Tab-separated table of C-alpha atoms in Angstrom:
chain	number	residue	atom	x	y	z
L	1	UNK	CA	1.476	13.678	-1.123
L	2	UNK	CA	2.469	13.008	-4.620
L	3	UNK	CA	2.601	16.780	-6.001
L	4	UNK	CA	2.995	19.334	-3.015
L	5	UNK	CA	3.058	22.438	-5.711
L	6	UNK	CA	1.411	24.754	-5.647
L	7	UNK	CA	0.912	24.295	-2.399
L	8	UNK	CA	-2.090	25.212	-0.464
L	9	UNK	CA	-1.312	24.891	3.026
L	10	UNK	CA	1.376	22.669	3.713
L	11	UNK	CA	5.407	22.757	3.193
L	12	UNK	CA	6.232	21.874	-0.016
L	13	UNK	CA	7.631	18.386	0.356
L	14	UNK	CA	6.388	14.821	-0.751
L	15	UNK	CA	5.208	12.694	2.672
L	16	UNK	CA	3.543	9.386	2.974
L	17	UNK	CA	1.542	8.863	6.456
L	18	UNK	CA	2.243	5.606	7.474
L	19	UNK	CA	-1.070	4.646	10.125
L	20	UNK	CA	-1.317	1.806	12.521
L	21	UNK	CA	-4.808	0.330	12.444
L	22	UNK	CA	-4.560	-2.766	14.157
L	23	UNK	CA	-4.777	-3.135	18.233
L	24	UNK	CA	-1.037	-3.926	18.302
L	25	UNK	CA	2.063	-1.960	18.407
L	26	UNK	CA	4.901	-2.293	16.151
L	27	UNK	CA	8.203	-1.611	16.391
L	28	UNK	CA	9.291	-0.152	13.011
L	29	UNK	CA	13.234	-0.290	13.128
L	30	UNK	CA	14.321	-1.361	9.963
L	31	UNK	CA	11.443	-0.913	7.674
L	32	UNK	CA	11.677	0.780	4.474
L	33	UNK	CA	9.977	2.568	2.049
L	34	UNK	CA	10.189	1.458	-1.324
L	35	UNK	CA	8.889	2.945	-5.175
L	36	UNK	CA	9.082	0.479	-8.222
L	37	UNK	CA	11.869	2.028	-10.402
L	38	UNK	CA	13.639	3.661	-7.707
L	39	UNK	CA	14.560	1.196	-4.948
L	40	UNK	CA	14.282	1.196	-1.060
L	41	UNK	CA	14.979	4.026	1.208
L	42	UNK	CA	17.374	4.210	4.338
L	43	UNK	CA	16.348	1.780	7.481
L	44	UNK	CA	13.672	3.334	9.530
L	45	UNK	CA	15.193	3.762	13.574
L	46	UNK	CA	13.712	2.437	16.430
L	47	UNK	CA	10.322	3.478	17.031
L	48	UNK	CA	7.252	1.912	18.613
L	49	UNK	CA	4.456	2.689	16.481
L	50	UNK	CA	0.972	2.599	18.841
L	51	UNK	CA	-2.206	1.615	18.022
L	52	UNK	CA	-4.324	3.595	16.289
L	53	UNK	CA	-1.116	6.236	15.775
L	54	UNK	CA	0.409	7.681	12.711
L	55	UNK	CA	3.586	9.281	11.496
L	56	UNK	CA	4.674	10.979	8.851
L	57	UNK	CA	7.803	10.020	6.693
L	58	UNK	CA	9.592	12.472	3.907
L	59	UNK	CA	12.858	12.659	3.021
L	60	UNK	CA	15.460	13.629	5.622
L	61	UNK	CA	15.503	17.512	4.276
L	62	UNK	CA	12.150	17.949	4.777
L	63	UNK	CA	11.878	16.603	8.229
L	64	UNK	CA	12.095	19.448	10.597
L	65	UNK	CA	9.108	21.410	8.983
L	66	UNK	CA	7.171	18.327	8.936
L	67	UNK	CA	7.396	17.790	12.435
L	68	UNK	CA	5.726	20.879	12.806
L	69	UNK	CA	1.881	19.199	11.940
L	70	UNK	CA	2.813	15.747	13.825
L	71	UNK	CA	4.858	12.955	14.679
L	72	UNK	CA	7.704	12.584	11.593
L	73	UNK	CA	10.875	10.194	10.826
L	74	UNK	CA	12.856	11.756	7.663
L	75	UNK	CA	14.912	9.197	5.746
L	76	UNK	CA	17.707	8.824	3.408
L	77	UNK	CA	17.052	7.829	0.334
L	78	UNK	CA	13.196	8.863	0.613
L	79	UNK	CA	11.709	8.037	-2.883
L	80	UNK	CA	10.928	10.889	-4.747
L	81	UNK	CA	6.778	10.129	-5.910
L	82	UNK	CA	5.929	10.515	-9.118
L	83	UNK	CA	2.997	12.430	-9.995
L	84	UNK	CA	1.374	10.768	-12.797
L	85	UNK	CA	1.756	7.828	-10.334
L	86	UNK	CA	3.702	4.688	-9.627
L	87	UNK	CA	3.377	1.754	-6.880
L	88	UNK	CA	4.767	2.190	-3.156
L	89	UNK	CA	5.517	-0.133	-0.927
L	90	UNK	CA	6.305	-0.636	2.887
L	91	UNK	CA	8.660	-3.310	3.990
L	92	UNK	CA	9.846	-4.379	7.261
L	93	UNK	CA	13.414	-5.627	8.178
L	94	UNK	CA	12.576	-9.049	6.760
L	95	UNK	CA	11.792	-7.826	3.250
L	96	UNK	CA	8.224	-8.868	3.997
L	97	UNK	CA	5.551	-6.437	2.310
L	98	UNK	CA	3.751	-4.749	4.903
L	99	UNK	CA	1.331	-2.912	2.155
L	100	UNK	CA	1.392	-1.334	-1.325
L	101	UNK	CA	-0.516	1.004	-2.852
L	102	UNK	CA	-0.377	1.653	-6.975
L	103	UNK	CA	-1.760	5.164	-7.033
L	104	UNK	CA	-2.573	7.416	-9.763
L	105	UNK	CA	-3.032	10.552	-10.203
L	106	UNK	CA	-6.563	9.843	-11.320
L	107	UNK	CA	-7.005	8.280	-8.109
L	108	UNK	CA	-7.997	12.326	-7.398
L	109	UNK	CA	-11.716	13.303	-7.417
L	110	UNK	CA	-11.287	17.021	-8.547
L	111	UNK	CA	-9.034	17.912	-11.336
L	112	UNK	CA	-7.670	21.312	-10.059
L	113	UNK	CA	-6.586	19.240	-6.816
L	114	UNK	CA	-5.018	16.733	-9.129
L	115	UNK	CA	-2.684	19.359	-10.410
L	116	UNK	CA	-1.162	19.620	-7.547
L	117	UNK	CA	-1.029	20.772	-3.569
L	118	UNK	CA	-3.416	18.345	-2.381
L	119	UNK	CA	-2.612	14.513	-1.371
L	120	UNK	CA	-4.635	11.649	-1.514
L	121	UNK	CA	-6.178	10.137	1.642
L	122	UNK	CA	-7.667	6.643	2.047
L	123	UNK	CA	-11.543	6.856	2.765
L	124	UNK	CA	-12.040	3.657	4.747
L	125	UNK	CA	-8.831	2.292	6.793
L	126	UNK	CA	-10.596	-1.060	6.846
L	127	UNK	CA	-10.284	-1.492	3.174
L	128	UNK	CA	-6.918	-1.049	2.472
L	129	UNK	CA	-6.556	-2.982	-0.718
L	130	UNK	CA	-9.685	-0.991	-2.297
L	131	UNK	CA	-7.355	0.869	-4.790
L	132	UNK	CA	-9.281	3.851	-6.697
L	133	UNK	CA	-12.564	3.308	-5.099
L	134	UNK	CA	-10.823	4.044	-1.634
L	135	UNK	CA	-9.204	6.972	-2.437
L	136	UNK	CA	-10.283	10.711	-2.691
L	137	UNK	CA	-8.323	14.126	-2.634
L	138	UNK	CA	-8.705	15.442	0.661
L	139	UNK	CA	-10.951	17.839	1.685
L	140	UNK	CA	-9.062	19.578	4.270
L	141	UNK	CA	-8.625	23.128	3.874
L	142	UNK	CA	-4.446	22.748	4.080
L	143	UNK	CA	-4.432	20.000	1.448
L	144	UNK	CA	-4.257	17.255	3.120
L	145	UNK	CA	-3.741	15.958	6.993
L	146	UNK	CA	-0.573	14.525	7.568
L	147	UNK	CA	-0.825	12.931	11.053
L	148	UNK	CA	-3.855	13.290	12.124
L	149	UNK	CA	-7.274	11.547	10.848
L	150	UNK	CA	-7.986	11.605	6.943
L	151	UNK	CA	-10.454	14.648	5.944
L	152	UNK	CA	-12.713	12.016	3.617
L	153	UNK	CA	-12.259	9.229	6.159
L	154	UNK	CA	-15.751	6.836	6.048
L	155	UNK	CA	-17.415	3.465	5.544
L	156	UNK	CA	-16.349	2.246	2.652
L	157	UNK	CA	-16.159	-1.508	2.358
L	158	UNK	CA	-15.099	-3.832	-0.426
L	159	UNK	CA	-18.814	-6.418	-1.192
L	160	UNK	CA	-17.178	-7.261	-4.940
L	161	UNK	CA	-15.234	-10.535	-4.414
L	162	UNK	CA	-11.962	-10.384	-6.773
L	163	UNK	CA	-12.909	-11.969	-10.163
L	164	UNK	CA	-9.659	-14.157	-11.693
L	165	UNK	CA	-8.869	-12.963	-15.223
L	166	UNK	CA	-6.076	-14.983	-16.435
L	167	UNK	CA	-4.322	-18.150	-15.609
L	168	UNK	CA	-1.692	-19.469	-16.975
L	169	UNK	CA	0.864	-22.648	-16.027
L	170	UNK	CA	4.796	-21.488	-16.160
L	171	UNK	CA	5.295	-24.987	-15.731
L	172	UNK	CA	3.969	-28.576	-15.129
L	173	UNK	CA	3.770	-27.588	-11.121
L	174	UNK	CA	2.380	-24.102	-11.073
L	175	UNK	CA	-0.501	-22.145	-11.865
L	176	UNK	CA	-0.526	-17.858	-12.006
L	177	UNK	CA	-3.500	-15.952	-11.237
L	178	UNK	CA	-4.388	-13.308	-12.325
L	179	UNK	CA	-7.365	-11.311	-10.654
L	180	UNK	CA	-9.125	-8.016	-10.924
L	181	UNK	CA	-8.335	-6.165	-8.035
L	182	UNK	CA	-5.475	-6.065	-5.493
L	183	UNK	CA	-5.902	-9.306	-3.088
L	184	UNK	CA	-5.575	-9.350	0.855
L	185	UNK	CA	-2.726	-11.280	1.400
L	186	UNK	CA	-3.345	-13.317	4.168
L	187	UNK	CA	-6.651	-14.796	2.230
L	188	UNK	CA	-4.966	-15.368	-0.921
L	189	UNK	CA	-2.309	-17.364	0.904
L	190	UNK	CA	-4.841	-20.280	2.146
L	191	UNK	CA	-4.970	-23.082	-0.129
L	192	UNK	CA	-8.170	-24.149	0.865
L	193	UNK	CA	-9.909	-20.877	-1.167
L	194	UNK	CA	-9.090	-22.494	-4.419
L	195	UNK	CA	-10.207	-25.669	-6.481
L	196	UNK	CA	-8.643	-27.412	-9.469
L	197	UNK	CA	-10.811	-29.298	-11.960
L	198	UNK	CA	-7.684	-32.098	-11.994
L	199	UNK	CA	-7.982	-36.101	-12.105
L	200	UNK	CA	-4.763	-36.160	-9.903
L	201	UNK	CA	-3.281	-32.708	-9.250
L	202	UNK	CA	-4.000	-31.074	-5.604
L	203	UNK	CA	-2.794	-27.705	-4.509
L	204	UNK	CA	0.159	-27.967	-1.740
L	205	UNK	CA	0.924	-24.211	-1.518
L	206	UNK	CA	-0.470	-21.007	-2.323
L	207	UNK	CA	1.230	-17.210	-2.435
L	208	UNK	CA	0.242	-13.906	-3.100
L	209	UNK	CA	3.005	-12.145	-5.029
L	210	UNK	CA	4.073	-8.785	-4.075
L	211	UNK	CA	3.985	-5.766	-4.766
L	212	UNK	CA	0.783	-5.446	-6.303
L	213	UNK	CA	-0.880	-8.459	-5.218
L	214	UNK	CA	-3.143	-9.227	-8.287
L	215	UNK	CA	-1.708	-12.493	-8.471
L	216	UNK	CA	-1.744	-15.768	-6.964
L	217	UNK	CA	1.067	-18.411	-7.826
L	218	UNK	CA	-0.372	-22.281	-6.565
L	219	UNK	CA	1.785	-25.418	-6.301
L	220	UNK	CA	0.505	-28.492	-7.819
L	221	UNK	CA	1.339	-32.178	-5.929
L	222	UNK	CA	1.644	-33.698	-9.249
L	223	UNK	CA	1.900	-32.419	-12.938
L	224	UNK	CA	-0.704	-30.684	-14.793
């Protein structure tokens, strides 16, 4: 929730629903919330997040009429969203990027919801790097459902394999790519998923680079 005003149905405050959808719990002590431009919020406390679970983070001010519609955690320091739209990221105590998400506010389906009082909700929970095409205003009569299941929430999977635009050597040992779409991490990390057209160079290493992962850096055994 980018734009709470005018608001619809909920308190007028800027929240980001943080959802675990994997079969494990997490302990989330120490994770922040961070917006390019702005920095990181205050450390998250201890707090096992369960399967399948959600909460609901806002700035510390906010907090008590948040808890009202579900579990909530106000921080210091909460980032302040802009509307027109800006990239968000999650962190855990490690600085490791948990996920991102470069919204827009033409990420909304309906312009009168795009000016504000509705938030965006995230149609399929198994494609979490599916950007635009994942995205819809919600539906729910409130404006949105913080802590509880998404209003649009449906099958929606990614069958478009990322296409590389651009690459480009920063050096005799590396290659940057540069792809179309936002890149699951783990995948773009395994060496084996790329090929170089090279007499002698192999690729030793490859990383995603945060935040937006659109880009692949590989390292090269010998010089281009």
């Amino acid at each position: 929730m980018s734009d709470p005003s005018p608001q619809v149905g909920l308190p007028n405050i800027e929240w980001i629903e943080l959802r675990n959808v994997s079969g494990h719990a997490f302990n989330i002590q120490g994770w922040k919330i961070g917006r390019e431009g702005f920095g990181l919020s205050a450390q998250m406390p201890d707090f096992l997040l369960q399967p399948d679970s959600a909460i609901i983070l806002c700035n510390s001010s906010g907090a008590a009429l948040m808890r009202n519609l579900g579990t909530t955690i106000g921080l210091n320091a909460f980032p302040t969203m802009p509307v027109g739209g800006s990239v968000v990221w999650i962190e855990d105590q490690y600085g490791k990027n948990i996920h991102t998400a470069a919204y827009q506010s033409s990420w909304h389906d309906n312009a009168l919801k795009a000016n504000g009082g509705w938030s965006l909700e995230m149609i399929d929970l198994q494609n979490p790097c599916g950007g635009k095409s994942n995205w819809r205003s919600s539906i729910d009569p409130k404006g949105g459902t913080p802590g509880k299941s998404n209003s649009v929430q449906a099958s929606n999977p990614d069958n478009a394999p990322p296409l590389m635009m651009h690459a480009f050597a920063p050096d005799s040992m590396q290659l940057i790519l540069t792809f179309n779409e936002t890149l699951d991490s783990t995948q773009a990390a395994i060496k084996s998923n790329y090929s170089i057209d090279h007499p002698t160079a192999t690729i030793q290493n490859a990383m995603c680079i945060p935040p937006l992962f659109q880009q692949t850096v590989l390292q090269l055994s010998v010089p281009l």
